[in-house]
């Protein structure tokens, strides 16, 4: 006796996310706090590339800029 198979809904096409930085961006400044806040969650964590849609090189620049801004007390560290 076989078990009945589950029926699943057809997969919906995912909407493409728009990258937060354009492909022409070559540097990110740690003093640009409004831009950096878009890459930090409300808990103070750096958002992943998968969420923000930036290239690996841009993610490294953003991460370095956020860490520098945290050292200069422009952005908060993670909160509990």
PDB file of C-alpha atoms in Angstrom:
ATOM      1  CA  UNK A   1       0.000   0.000   0.000  1.00  0.00           C
ATOM      2  CA  UNK A   2       1.564   3.258  -1.093  1.00  0.00           C
ATOM      3  CA  UNK A   3       1.054   6.549   0.659  1.00  0.00           C
ATOM      4  CA  UNK A   4      -0.715   9.370  -1.198  1.00  0.00           C
ATOM      5  CA  UNK A   5       1.607  11.935  -2.701  1.00  0.00           C
ATOM      6  CA  UNK A   6       1.457  15.516  -1.559  1.00  0.00           C
ATOM      7  CA  UNK A   7       0.429  18.101  -4.043  1.00  0.00           C
ATOM      8  CA  UNK A   8       2.517  21.242  -4.025  1.00  0.00           C
ATOM      9  CA  UNK A   9       1.643  24.594  -5.455  1.00  0.00           C
ATOM     10  CA  UNK A  10       3.524  25.583  -8.603  1.00  0.00           C
ATOM     11  CA  UNK A  11       6.630  27.625  -7.927  1.00  0.00           C
ATOM     12  CA  UNK A  12       6.195  31.368  -8.304  1.00  0.00           C
ATOM     13  CA  UNK A  13       8.858  33.258 -10.202  1.00  0.00           C
ATOM     14  CA  UNK A  14      10.949  35.346  -7.835  1.00  0.00           C
ATOM     15  CA  UNK A  15      11.209  39.061  -8.335  1.00  0.00           C
ATOM     16  CA  UNK A  16      14.735  40.212  -9.099  1.00  0.00           C
ATOM     17  CA  UNK A  17      16.176  42.305  -6.322  1.00  0.00           C
ATOM     18  CA  UNK A  18      17.687  45.621  -7.268  1.00  0.00           C
ATOM     19  CA  UNK A  19      21.292  46.016  -6.097  1.00  0.00           C
ATOM     20  CA  UNK A  20      21.862  48.783  -3.574  1.00  0.00           C
ATOM     21  CA  UNK A  21      25.039  49.843  -5.389  1.00  0.00           C
ATOM     22  CA  UNK A  22      25.348  50.318  -9.118  1.00  0.00           C
ATOM     23  CA  UNK A  23      28.018  48.517 -11.143  1.00  0.00           C
ATOM     24  CA  UNK A  24      29.908  51.798 -11.581  1.00  0.00           C
ATOM     25  CA  UNK A  25      30.685  52.174  -7.846  1.00  0.00           C
ATOM     26  CA  UNK A  26      34.421  51.764  -7.302  1.00  0.00           C
ATOM     27  CA  UNK A  27      34.773  52.903  -3.685  1.00  0.00           C
ATOM     28  CA  UNK A  28      32.671  53.249  -0.559  1.00  0.00           C
ATOM     29  CA  UNK A  29      33.555  55.891   2.026  1.00  0.00           C
ATOM     30  CA  UNK A  30      33.127  55.147   5.730  1.00  0.00           C
ATOM     31  CA  UNK A  31      31.829  58.709   6.248  1.00  0.00           C
ATOM     32  CA  UNK A  32      28.792  58.081   4.009  1.00  0.00           C
ATOM     33  CA  UNK A  33      26.620  56.939   6.916  1.00  0.00           C
ATOM     34  CA  UNK A  34      23.209  57.075   5.149  1.00  0.00           C
ATOM     35  CA  UNK A  35      24.490  54.693   2.451  1.00  0.00           C
ATOM     36  CA  UNK A  36      26.107  52.361   4.987  1.00  0.00           C
ATOM     37  CA  UNK A  37      22.907  52.205   7.064  1.00  0.00           C
ATOM     38  CA  UNK A  38      21.206  50.472   4.131  1.00  0.00           C
ATOM     39  CA  UNK A  39      23.711  47.609   4.528  1.00  0.00           C
ATOM     40  CA  UNK A  40      23.204  47.244   8.296  1.00  0.00           C
ATOM     41  CA  UNK A  41      20.172  45.527   9.849  1.00  0.00           C
ATOM     42  CA  UNK A  42      18.155  47.037  12.670  1.00  0.00           C
ATOM     43  CA  UNK A  43      20.130  44.822  15.061  1.00  0.00           C
ATOM     44  CA  UNK A  44      23.411  46.266  13.782  1.00  0.00           C
ATOM     45  CA  UNK A  45      24.514  43.277  11.703  1.00  0.00           C
ATOM     46  CA  UNK A  46      25.982  43.599   8.219  1.00  0.00           C
ATOM     47  CA  UNK A  47      23.542  42.317   5.589  1.00  0.00           C
ATOM     48  CA  UNK A  48      24.767  39.541   3.298  1.00  0.00           C
ATOM     49  CA  UNK A  49      25.388  39.799  -0.434  1.00  0.00           C
ATOM     50  CA  UNK A  50      22.423  37.554  -1.023  1.00  0.00           C
ATOM     51  CA  UNK A  51      20.157  40.185   0.552  1.00  0.00           C
ATOM     52  CA  UNK A  52      21.793  43.360  -0.797  1.00  0.00           C
ATOM     53  CA  UNK A  53      22.578  42.137  -4.308  1.00  0.00           C
ATOM     54  CA  UNK A  54      26.068  43.617  -4.571  1.00  0.00           C
ATOM     55  CA  UNK A  55      29.130  42.029  -6.154  1.00  0.00           C
ATOM     56  CA  UNK A  56      31.750  40.278  -3.993  1.00  0.00           C
ATOM     57  CA  UNK A  57      34.200  43.160  -4.467  1.00  0.00           C
ATOM     58  CA  UNK A  58      31.562  45.701  -3.462  1.00  0.00           C
ATOM     59  CA  UNK A  59      30.603  43.615  -0.423  1.00  0.00           C
ATOM     60  CA  UNK A  60      34.217  43.643   0.751  1.00  0.00           C
ATOM     61  CA  UNK A  61      34.360  47.440   0.320  1.00  0.00           C
ATOM     62  CA  UNK A  62      31.075  47.878   2.189  1.00  0.00           C
ATOM     63  CA  UNK A  63      32.176  45.575   5.009  1.00  0.00           C
ATOM     64  CA  UNK A  64      35.481  47.417   5.427  1.00  0.00           C
ATOM     65  CA  UNK A  65      33.703  50.812   5.389  1.00  0.00           C
ATOM     66  CA  UNK A  66      31.157  49.654   7.995  1.00  0.00           C
ATOM     67  CA  UNK A  67      33.909  48.372  10.261  1.00  0.00           C
ATOM     68  CA  UNK A  68      35.803  51.654   9.931  1.00  0.00           C
ATOM     69  CA  UNK A  69      32.622  53.634  10.629  1.00  0.00           C
ATOM     70  CA  UNK A  70      32.037  51.537  13.747  1.00  0.00           C
ATOM     71  CA  UNK A  71      35.555  52.314  14.977  1.00  0.00           C
ATOM     72  CA  UNK A  72      34.890  56.023  14.444  1.00  0.00           C
ATOM     73  CA  UNK A  73      31.557  55.702  16.342  1.00  0.00           C
ATOM     74  CA  UNK A  74      29.500  56.632  13.288  1.00  0.00           C
ATOM     75  CA  UNK A  75      27.645  53.310  13.273  1.00  0.00           C
ATOM     76  CA  UNK A  76      26.727  51.023  16.183  1.00  0.00           C
ATOM     77  CA  UNK A  77      28.159  47.596  16.817  1.00  0.00           C
ATOM     78  CA  UNK A  78      25.691  44.702  17.037  1.00  0.00           C
ATOM     79  CA  UNK A  79      23.159  45.090  19.827  1.00  0.00           C
ATOM     80  CA  UNK A  80      21.593  42.367  21.926  1.00  0.00           C
TER      81      UNK A  80
END
